[in-house]
Tab-separated table of C-alpha atoms in Angstrom:
chain	number	residue	atom	x	y	z
D	1	MET	CA	0.075	0.110	-0.093
D	2	ARG	CA	2.781	2.439	0.699
D	3	ARG	CA	4.304	1.704	-2.564
D	4	VAL	CA	1.209	2.690	-4.183
D	5	MET	CA	0.745	5.674	-2.415
D	6	ALA	CA	4.202	6.685	-2.949
D	7	TRP	CA	3.930	5.965	-6.697
D	8	VAL	CA	0.601	8.058	-6.815
D	9	ALA	CA	2.381	11.045	-5.046
D	10	GLY	CA	5.262	10.731	-7.541
D	11	ALA	CA	2.901	10.707	-10.452
D	12	CYS	CA	1.120	13.869	-9.192
D	13	VAL	CA	4.468	15.637	-8.520
D	14	GLY	CA	5.621	14.536	-12.030
D	15	PHE	CA	2.367	15.644	-13.805
D	16	VAL	CA	2.937	19.286	-12.113
D	17	ARG	CA	6.412	19.423	-13.076
D	18	ALA	CA	5.656	18.392	-16.548
D	19	CYS	CA	2.951	21.107	-16.771
D	20	VAL	CA	5.629	23.632	-15.750
D	21	VAL	CA	8.197	22.325	-18.152
D	22	ALA	CA	5.889	22.323	-21.043
D	23	ALA	CA	4.756	25.676	-20.281
D	24	VAL	CA	8.290	27.268	-19.948
D	25	THR	CA	9.704	25.534	-22.873
D	26	LEU	CA	6.727	26.139	-25.213
D	27	LEU	CA	6.489	29.867	-24.228
D	28	VAL	CA	8.458	30.935	-27.372
D	29	PRO	CA	6.709	28.719	-29.838
D	30	ALA	CA	3.496	30.135	-28.379
D	31	VAL	CA	4.760	33.338	-29.596
D	32	TRP	CA	5.568	32.204	-33.046
D	33	ALA	CA	2.100	30.547	-33.266
D	34	ALA	CA	0.553	33.926	-32.246
D	35	ALA	CA	2.567	35.578	-34.975
D	36	VAL	CA	1.322	33.163	-37.537
D	37	ALA	CA	-2.289	33.604	-36.341
D	38	LEU	CA	-1.793	37.438	-36.718
D	39	GLY	CA	-0.528	36.886	-40.361
D	40	VAL	CA	-3.368	34.760	-41.132
D	41	TRP	CA	-5.723	37.293	-39.652
D	42	TRP	CA	-4.549	40.112	-41.573
D	43	GLY	CA	-4.778	38.063	-44.711
D	44	PRO	CA	-2.266	37.413	-47.667
D	45	GLY	CA	-3.626	40.189	-49.770
D	46	ASN	CA	-2.070	43.012	-47.588
D	47	PRO	CA	1.593	43.583	-48.665
D	48	TRP	CA	2.710	44.477	-45.268
D	49	SER	CA	1.038	41.638	-43.589
D	50	TRP	CA	4.291	39.889	-43.007
D	51	LEU	CA	5.952	42.719	-41.236
D	52	GLY	CA	4.025	42.458	-38.063
D	53	PRO	CA	4.479	38.625	-37.552
D	54	VAL	CA	8.042	38.855	-38.274
D	55	VAL	CA	8.727	41.699	-35.751
D	56	LEU	CA	6.645	39.593	-33.167
D	57	VAL	CA	8.793	36.682	-33.618
D	58	CYS	CA	12.122	38.368	-33.484
D	59	ALA	CA	11.128	40.739	-30.452
D	60	GLY	CA	9.453	37.870	-28.617
D	61	THR	CA	12.241	35.330	-29.032
D	62	LEU	CA	15.028	37.921	-27.984
D	63	VAL	CA	13.126	39.233	-25.108
D	64	LEU	CA	12.057	35.922	-23.562
D	65	ALA	CA	15.290	33.812	-24.325
D	66	ARG	CA	17.278	34.682	-21.391
D	67	PRO	CA	14.284	34.699	-18.842
D	68	VAL	CA	13.307	31.169	-20.123
D	69	CYS	CA	16.779	29.786	-19.808
D	70	ARG	CA	17.173	31.170	-16.468
D	71	LEU	CA	13.891	29.728	-15.141
D	72	VAL	CA	14.874	26.321	-16.643
D	73	ARG	CA	18.280	26.531	-14.880
D	74	HIS	CA	16.487	27.283	-11.673
D	75	LEU	CA	13.974	24.416	-12.120
D	76	VAL	CA	16.759	21.868	-12.833
D	77	ALA	CA	18.878	22.923	-9.888
D	78	ARG	CA	15.593	22.617	-7.630
D	79	TRP	CA	14.330	19.533	-8.799
D	80	THR	CA	17.476	17.525	-9.731
D	81	ALA	CA	20.330	19.327	-7.621
D	82	THR	CA	22.095	19.614	-10.956
D	83	VAL	CA	23.668	23.211	-11.197
D	84	VAL	CA	23.835	24.551	-14.646
D	85	PRO	CA	26.464	27.513	-14.802
D	86	ALA	CA	24.840	30.512	-16.387
D	87	GLY	CA	28.197	31.752	-17.995
D	88	TYR	CA	26.922	35.196	-18.927
D	89	ARG	CA	29.394	37.974	-19.354
D	90	GLN	CA	30.060	40.114	-16.196
D	91	ALA	CA	30.070	43.653	-16.326
D	92	PRO	CA	33.263	45.290	-15.284
D	93	PRO	CA	33.311	48.010	-12.583
D	94	VAL	CA	32.359	51.564	-13.515
D	95	VAL	CA	35.258	53.781	-12.524
D	96	ARG	CA	35.513	57.601	-12.277
D	97	MET	CA	38.503	59.192	-13.787
D	98	SER	CA	40.436	62.142	-12.850
D	99	THR	CA	38.895	64.088	-15.970
D	100	GLY	CA	35.480	63.638	-14.182
D	101	TYR	CA	34.145	61.346	-16.720
D	102	TRP	CA	33.102	57.634	-15.849
D	103	TRP	CA	34.623	54.627	-17.722
D	104	ASN	CA	32.448	51.672	-18.016
D	105	GLY	CA	34.778	49.381	-19.624
D	106	PHE	CA	33.528	50.426	-23.274
D	107	SER	CA	33.116	54.007	-23.419
D	108	TYR	CA	33.588	57.473	-21.262
D	109	GLU	CA	30.175	58.886	-19.942
D	110	ARG	CA	29.494	62.106	-18.122
D	111	THR	CA	27.373	60.638	-15.293
D	112	ARG	CA	27.591	57.241	-13.632
D	113	ARG	CA	23.929	56.590	-14.521
D	114	ASP	CA	24.832	56.946	-18.247
D	115	ALA	CA	27.799	55.033	-17.875
D	116	LEU	CA	25.866	52.087	-16.105
D	117	LEU	CA	23.054	52.266	-18.742
D	118	ASP	CA	25.438	52.072	-21.717
D	119	GLN	CA	27.466	49.261	-19.933
D	120	ARG	CA	24.524	47.262	-19.543
D	121	TRP	CA	23.180	47.417	-23.016
D	122	ARG	CA	26.573	46.766	-24.342
D	123	VAL	CA	27.043	43.596	-22.092
D	124	ARG	CA	23.734	42.272	-22.624
D	125	TRP	CA	23.816	42.480	-26.412
D	126	ARG	CA	27.395	41.594	-26.932
D	127	ASP	CA	27.303	38.487	-24.699
D	128	PRO	CA	28.114	35.327	-26.819
D	129	ALA	CA	25.662	33.471	-24.517
D	130	ASN	CA	22.834	35.063	-26.446
D	131	LEU	CA	23.484	32.635	-29.355
D	132	ARG	CA	23.479	29.634	-26.746
D	133	ASP	CA	20.005	30.979	-25.253
D	134	LEU	CA	18.618	31.233	-28.597
D	135	ARG	CA	19.464	27.845	-29.664
D	136	PHE	CA	18.357	26.318	-26.391
D	137	THR	CA	14.856	28.169	-26.985
D	138	VAL	CA	14.861	26.637	-30.567
D	139	VAL	CA	15.886	22.983	-29.352
D	140	ALA	CA	13.985	22.554	-26.059
D	141	PRO	CA	10.292	22.848	-27.307
D	142	PHE	CA	11.176	19.811	-29.856
D	143	THR	CA	12.864	17.762	-27.089
D	144	ALA	CA	12.019	18.223	-23.525
D	145	GLY	CA	8.854	20.343	-24.476
D	146	VAL	CA	7.181	17.870	-26.592
D	147	LEU	CA	7.835	15.123	-24.060
D	148	ALA	CA	6.577	17.069	-21.135
D	149	ALA	CA	3.455	18.050	-22.883
D	150	VAL	CA	2.357	14.457	-23.126
D	151	PRO	CA	1.000	14.144	-19.558
D	152	PRO	CA	-1.140	17.080	-19.840
D	153	ALA	CA	-2.165	16.210	-23.454
D	154	GLY	CA	-3.523	13.038	-21.965
D	155	ALA	CA	-5.409	14.698	-19.171
D	156	VAL	CA	-6.911	17.088	-21.798
D	157	LEU	CA	-7.978	14.151	-24.058
D	158	ALA	CA	-9.425	12.380	-20.934
D	159	VAL	CA	-11.558	15.274	-20.239
D	160	LEU	CA	-12.357	16.920	-23.493
D	161	GLY	CA	-12.409	13.520	-25.468
D	162	SER	CA	-14.817	11.840	-23.155
D	163	ALA	CA	-17.212	14.649	-23.191
D	164	GLN	CA	-17.511	15.004	-26.857
D	165	ALA	CA	-17.085	11.727	-28.181
D	166	PRO	CA	-20.154	9.494	-28.795
D	167	PRO	CA	-21.080	6.991	-26.012
D	168	PRO	CA	-19.260	3.889	-27.342
D	169	ALA	CA	-15.851	5.655	-27.767
D	170	ARG	CA	-16.354	8.044	-24.791
D	171	TYR	CA	-15.063	5.643	-22.178
D	172	ALA	CA	-12.287	4.338	-24.376
D	173	LEU	CA	-10.912	7.795	-24.720
D	174	GLY	CA	-11.271	8.856	-21.384
D	175	ALA	CA	-9.469	5.693	-20.202
D	176	LEU	CA	-6.838	6.105	-22.816
D	177	GLY	CA	-6.062	9.828	-22.016
D	178	LEU	CA	-5.956	9.033	-18.115
D	179	VAL	CA	-3.437	5.808	-18.575
D	180	VAL	CA	-1.359	8.193	-20.769
D	181	ALA	CA	-1.312	11.145	-18.260
D	182	VAL	CA	-0.708	9.017	-15.309
D	183	CYS	CA	1.972	6.487	-16.737
D	184	SER	CA	4.001	9.389	-18.341
D	185	ALA	CA	3.825	11.860	-15.451
D	186	PRO	CA	6.636	10.501	-13.399
D	187	TYR	CA	9.051	10.603	-16.367
D	188	ALA	CA	7.947	13.305	-18.869
D	189	TRP	CA	9.706	15.946	-17.290
D	190	ARG	CA	13.059	14.460	-16.586
D	191	PRO	CA	14.486	15.090	-20.079
D	192	VAL	CA	14.621	18.924	-19.219
D	193	GLU	CA	17.805	17.979	-17.104
D	194	PRO	CA	20.108	16.419	-19.931
D	195	VAL	CA	19.066	18.957	-22.418
D	196	ALA	CA	19.676	21.890	-20.239
D	197	VAL	CA	23.091	20.394	-19.233
D	198	ARG	CA	23.748	19.934	-23.005
D	199	PHE	CA	22.687	23.279	-24.600
D	200	LEU	CA	22.787	25.491	-21.512
D	201	GLY	CA	26.138	24.958	-20.103
D	202	PRO	CA	28.960	27.542	-20.816
D	203	SER	CA	30.883	27.084	-24.203
D	204	PRO	CA	34.741	25.830	-23.800
D	205	THR	CA	35.642	29.240	-24.433
D	206	MET	CA	33.566	30.898	-21.860
D	207	ALA	CA	34.432	28.023	-19.272
D	208	LEU	CA	38.146	28.648	-20.120
D	209	ALA	CA	37.728	32.474	-19.374
D	210	GLU	CA	36.009	31.848	-16.203
D	211	ARG	CA	38.820	29.620	-15.090
D	212	VAL	CA	41.230	32.056	-15.827
D	213	ASP	CA	39.579	34.781	-13.846
D	214	GLU	CA	39.104	32.331	-11.019
D	215	LEU	CA	43.021	31.556	-11.227
D	216	THR	CA	43.761	35.202	-11.261
D	217	ALA	CA	41.608	35.925	-8.281
D	218	GLN	CA	43.214	32.719	-6.496
D	219	ARG	CA	46.607	34.137	-7.215
D	220	ALA	CA	46.001	37.571	-5.919
D	221	ASP	CA	44.547	35.867	-2.666
D	222	ALA	CA	47.594	33.583	-2.270
D	223	THR	CA	49.890	36.780	-3.061
D	224	VAL	CA	48.078	38.813	-0.250
D	225	ALA	CA	47.968	35.659	2.139
D	226	GLN	CA	51.770	35.200	1.562
D	227	ALA	CA	52.718	38.702	2.194
D	228	ALA	CA	50.420	38.986	5.373
D	229	GLU	CA	52.114	35.646	6.571
D	230	ILE	CA	55.745	37.033	6.164
D	231	HIS	CA	54.809	40.262	7.639
D	232	ARG	CA	53.604	38.269	10.679
D	233	ILE	CA	56.570	36.365	10.886
D	234	GLU	CA	58.741	39.449	10.884
D	235	ARG	CA	56.730	41.188	13.487
D	236	ASP	CA	56.832	38.158	15.619
D	237	LEU	CA	60.640	37.979	15.466
D	238	HIS	CA	61.203	41.449	15.671
D	239	ASP	CA	59.046	41.931	18.821
D	240	GLY	CA	59.519	38.742	20.566
D	241	ALA	CA	62.652	36.455	19.787
D	242	GLN	CA	64.935	39.130	18.187
D	243	ALA	CA	64.273	41.374	21.055
D	244	ARG	CA	65.271	38.728	23.800
D	245	LEU	CA	68.144	37.348	21.757
D	246	VAL	CA	69.594	41.093	21.813
D	247	ALA	CA	68.946	41.446	25.577
D	248	LEU	CA	70.652	37.899	26.082
D	249	GLY	CA	73.707	39.160	24.296
D	250	LEU	CA	73.818	42.405	26.436
D	251	SER	CA	73.525	40.218	29.517
D	252	LEU	CA	76.322	37.849	28.615
D	253	ALA	CA	78.531	40.616	27.623
D	254	THR	CA	77.840	42.416	30.931
D	255	ALA	CA	78.348	39.014	32.822
D	256	GLU	CA	81.891	38.788	31.036
D	257	LYS	CA	82.792	42.063	32.492
D	258	LEU	CA	81.759	41.245	35.854
D	259	MET	CA	82.934	37.781	36.395
D	260	GLU	CA	86.273	38.978	37.952
D	261	THR	CA	84.885	41.996	39.867
D	262	ASP	CA	81.423	40.719	40.992
D	263	PRO	CA	80.770	37.038	40.643
D	264	ASP	CA	77.729	37.133	42.248
D	265	GLN	CA	76.270	39.673	40.004
D	266	ALA	CA	77.627	37.880	36.959
D	267	LYS	CA	75.931	34.558	38.010
D	268	ALA	CA	72.486	36.659	38.450
D	269	LEU	CA	73.049	37.731	34.926
D	270	MET	CA	73.902	34.281	33.660
D	271	ARG	CA	70.425	32.996	35.431
D	272	GLU	CA	68.475	35.779	33.708
D	273	ALA	CA	70.233	35.073	30.426
D	274	ARG	CA	69.500	31.439	30.778
D	275	ALA	CA	65.740	32.075	31.338
D	276	GLY	CA	65.761	34.533	28.577
D	277	ALA	CA	67.138	31.883	26.258
D	278	ALA	CA	64.537	29.387	27.246
D	279	THR	CA	61.746	31.947	26.655
D	280	SER	CA	63.224	32.644	23.322
D	281	LEU	CA	63.217	29.205	22.454
D	282	SER	CA	59.653	28.673	23.515
D	283	GLU	CA	58.586	31.709	21.337
D	284	LEU	CA	60.559	30.221	18.235
D	285	ARG	CA	58.749	26.983	18.612
D	286	GLU	CA	55.374	28.730	18.838
D	287	LEU	CA	56.388	30.669	15.741
D	288	VAL	CA	57.527	27.669	13.818
D	289	ARG	CA	54.210	25.694	15.001
D	290	GLY	CA	52.181	28.512	13.555
D	291	ILE	CA	53.798	27.877	10.198
D	292	ASN	CA	53.805	24.327	10.087
D	293	PRO	CA	53.432	21.906	13.044
D	294	PRO	CA	56.184	19.363	13.514
D	295	VAL	CA	53.633	16.615	14.109
D	296	LEU	CA	52.167	17.183	10.814
D	297	ASN	CA	55.454	16.824	8.993
D	298	GLU	CA	56.268	13.771	11.157
D	299	ARG	CA	52.866	11.729	11.557
D	300	GLY	CA	50.487	13.235	8.765
D	301	LEU	CA	47.158	14.902	8.878
D	302	ALA	CA	45.282	12.716	11.266
D	303	GLU	CA	47.676	12.710	14.134
D	304	ALA	CA	48.150	16.433	13.909
D	305	VAL	CA	44.589	16.931	14.224
D	306	ARG	CA	44.364	14.617	17.207
D	307	ALA	CA	47.237	16.336	18.911
D	308	PHE	CA	45.407	19.857	18.398
D	309	ALA	CA	42.074	18.351	19.495
D	310	LEU	CA	43.983	17.356	22.769
D	311	ASP	CA	45.187	20.840	23.435
D	312	SER	CA	41.786	22.478	22.206
D	313	PRO	CA	39.497	24.044	25.105
D	314	LEU	CA	36.570	22.041	23.500
D	315	GLU	CA	35.970	18.338	24.232
D	316	ALA	CA	36.723	17.161	20.641
D	317	ASP	CA	36.239	13.781	19.403
D	318	VAL	CA	38.285	12.866	16.168
D	319	SER	CA	37.585	9.910	13.969
D	320	THR	CA	39.439	9.068	10.848
D	321	ASP	CA	39.409	6.815	8.018
D	322	ILE	CA	42.396	5.430	6.304
D	323	LEU	CA	43.872	8.489	4.508
D	324	PRO	CA	46.477	8.306	1.950
D	325	ASP	CA	49.662	10.192	1.784
D	326	LEU	CA	48.635	13.878	0.804
D	327	ASP	CA	50.737	16.431	-0.647
D	328	PRO	CA	51.927	18.840	2.180
D	329	PRO	CA	50.042	21.964	0.817
D	330	ILE	CA	46.885	20.102	0.877
D	331	GLU	CA	47.635	18.624	4.338
D	332	SER	CA	48.334	22.223	5.626
D	333	ALA	CA	45.169	23.711	4.229
D	334	VAL	CA	42.886	21.181	5.798
D	335	TYR	CA	44.804	21.265	9.100
D	336	PHE	CA	44.671	24.895	9.600
D	337	GLY	CA	41.081	25.037	8.415
D	338	ILE	CA	40.130	22.463	11.171
D	339	THR	CA	42.218	24.588	13.830
D	340	GLU	CA	40.579	27.668	12.649
D	341	LEU	CA	36.950	26.293	12.904
D	342	LEU	CA	37.688	24.711	16.335
D	343	THR	CA	38.999	28.083	17.517
D	344	ASN	CA	36.082	29.905	16.341
D	345	ALA	CA	33.836	27.509	17.802
D	346	ALA	CA	35.276	28.038	21.272
D	347	LYS	CA	35.655	31.574	21.058
D	348	HIS	CA	32.533	32.864	19.026
D	349	ALA	CA	29.960	30.033	19.344
D	350	GLN	CA	30.383	29.144	23.006
D	351	ALA	CA	30.617	25.527	22.134
D	352	THR	CA	31.831	22.844	24.539
D	353	ARG	CA	31.823	19.646	22.278
D	354	ALA	CA	33.191	19.182	18.742
D	355	ARG	CA	33.449	16.280	16.516
D	356	ILE	CA	35.980	15.952	13.566
D	357	THR	CA	35.737	13.346	10.935
D	358	LEU	CA	38.462	12.852	8.151
D	359	ALA	CA	37.574	10.549	5.491
D	360	GLY	CA	38.847	9.880	1.986
D	361	THR	CA	36.564	9.479	-1.162
D	362	ASP	CA	36.934	8.541	-4.716
D	363	SER	CA	37.765	11.904	-5.806
D	364	GLY	CA	39.453	13.558	-2.758
D	365	ILE	CA	39.552	14.269	0.972
D	366	VAL	CA	36.676	15.205	3.065
D	367	ALA	CA	36.771	16.885	6.569
D	368	ASP	CA	33.748	17.538	8.567
D	369	VAL	CA	33.806	19.720	11.976
D	370	GLU	CA	30.490	19.808	13.888
D	371	ASP	CA	30.159	21.765	17.181
D	372	ASP	CA	27.292	22.112	19.767
D	373	GLY	CA	27.364	25.925	19.643
D	374	ARG	CA	24.863	28.416	19.257
D	375	GLY	CA	25.065	28.494	15.496
D	376	GLY	CA	24.169	31.406	13.208
D	377	ALA	CA	27.565	31.324	11.603
D	378	VAL	CA	27.406	33.555	8.315
D	379	GLU	CA	29.974	33.898	5.569
D	380	ARG	CA	30.977	37.498	5.189
D	381	ALA	CA	33.179	39.048	2.907
D	382	GLY	CA	36.559	39.369	4.399
D	383	GLY	CA	35.664	36.950	7.353
D	384	GLY	CA	37.203	33.717	8.569
D	385	LEU	CA	34.567	31.307	6.620
D	386	ALA	CA	35.355	33.572	3.448
D	387	GLY	CA	39.145	33.153	3.729
D	388	LEU	CA	39.005	29.660	4.442
D	389	ARG	CA	36.914	29.248	1.410
D	390	ARG	CA	39.560	31.139	-0.673
D	391	ARG	CA	42.323	28.935	0.668
D	392	LEU	CA	40.437	25.836	-0.369
D	393	ALA	CA	39.864	27.208	-3.701
D	394	ALA	CA	43.384	27.405	-4.302
D	395	PHE	CA	43.269	23.495	-4.537
D	396	ASP	CA	39.904	23.496	-6.158
D	397	GLY	CA	38.432	22.743	-2.909
D	398	ALA	CA	34.995	23.495	-1.731
D	399	LEU	CA	33.186	24.596	1.616
D	400	GLU	CA	29.734	23.779	2.678
D	401	VAL	CA	28.508	25.463	6.016
D	402	SER	CA	25.355	24.522	7.854
D	403	SER	CA	24.663	26.827	11.003
D	404	PRO	CA	21.028	27.308	11.909
D	405	ALA	CA	20.264	29.515	14.621
D	406	GLY	CA	20.544	27.859	18.129
D	407	GLY	CA	23.024	25.101	16.241
D	408	PRO	CA	24.694	22.909	15.689
D	409	THR	CA	27.066	24.255	13.096
D	410	ARG	CA	28.327	21.736	10.653
D	411	VAL	CA	31.015	22.633	8.180
D	412	ARG	CA	32.336	20.516	5.361
D	413	MET	CA	35.659	20.904	3.897
D	414	MET	CA	36.116	18.929	0.339
D	415	VAL	CA	39.639	18.796	-1.535
D	416	PRO	CA	40.322	16.810	-4.690
D	417	CYS	CA	43.528	14.758	-4.517
D	418	GLU	CA	44.768	12.879	-7.565
D	419	SER	CA	46.567	10.407	-5.118
D	420	LEU	CA	43.253	9.209	-4.102
């Protein structure tokens, strides 16, 4: 009984989706049909009767192509979780020059409004994706649109055919239309996914251009992060270990002079120098640990995470799968991502417990960090989560954050690895 109810529910959902797909994909052909009807209504005797239908077909197709394609992408992503990249050309920033004019990437304008308006039209009509959208509006009606129209056509046949047919054929038409509508409903809408993936995805040239832009941004982020790390190391050395080592040298020089005249004072200086040397060594160890912890180099990612979990203020449980040997940059990125998440959970989320899971998949390594904090973590520009996403993007990694108000917070880091 449950299977029957589940199948009936799937058929109802499929029928609604098929009707939506048919309405969206057949919208442009409906404009074409309206143009043909307009030409027939004007009559072939009028020498200008062709002008109105042609204008209606061209204008309607150009205006509706992009909204239809965007709606199809949205439906496919919502129903099948398949994200079809838009691949539309992005407008460059509008900049005001020293002369007072505004540069929009194409021309100079007197006001920012004029620059944005001119830029919007130039980007919209010079985008190579327009041809791709027009191609989809021509292909989709004869593929996904025709198949999606089968269930509603069957329903129409069941209602109108059974109402207008003579009594002997009424029941046969009604039953035939009902069977066609019900049996095809769960499957009629599904061809929209492969058609959208095939004809709505960005072209290789556009995908390559987007990849170049992404790599350029990642290079800029890596350069900024490297400069910030070097500055931090220089600051820590200058303010900490370097100052202590200079003081240590002065103390040793003073103790050498006082060794013959005041041995007690010289011994006191030697004791202070020894304490200063121990403090400097501890600071250098902390500095080196911030660059790359020794346990990460010696024992690998899993043991390094366990060692950090022992020192964490949270009660952290670590579970790991059998992990292969990873490249040092990937290990460092995942390790410091986990440490940052645990630190933020203890500092900002008021968490007491955390669970860390490391696992290898067919395509990469996955690290899950979950805490029992108050939740509400939001990825903001320039924030910690945004920085973590940028660092993972340098390895084509991804970050997924789930942090409802009240908790718990779950963060998943996924990094592809060829060695897997």
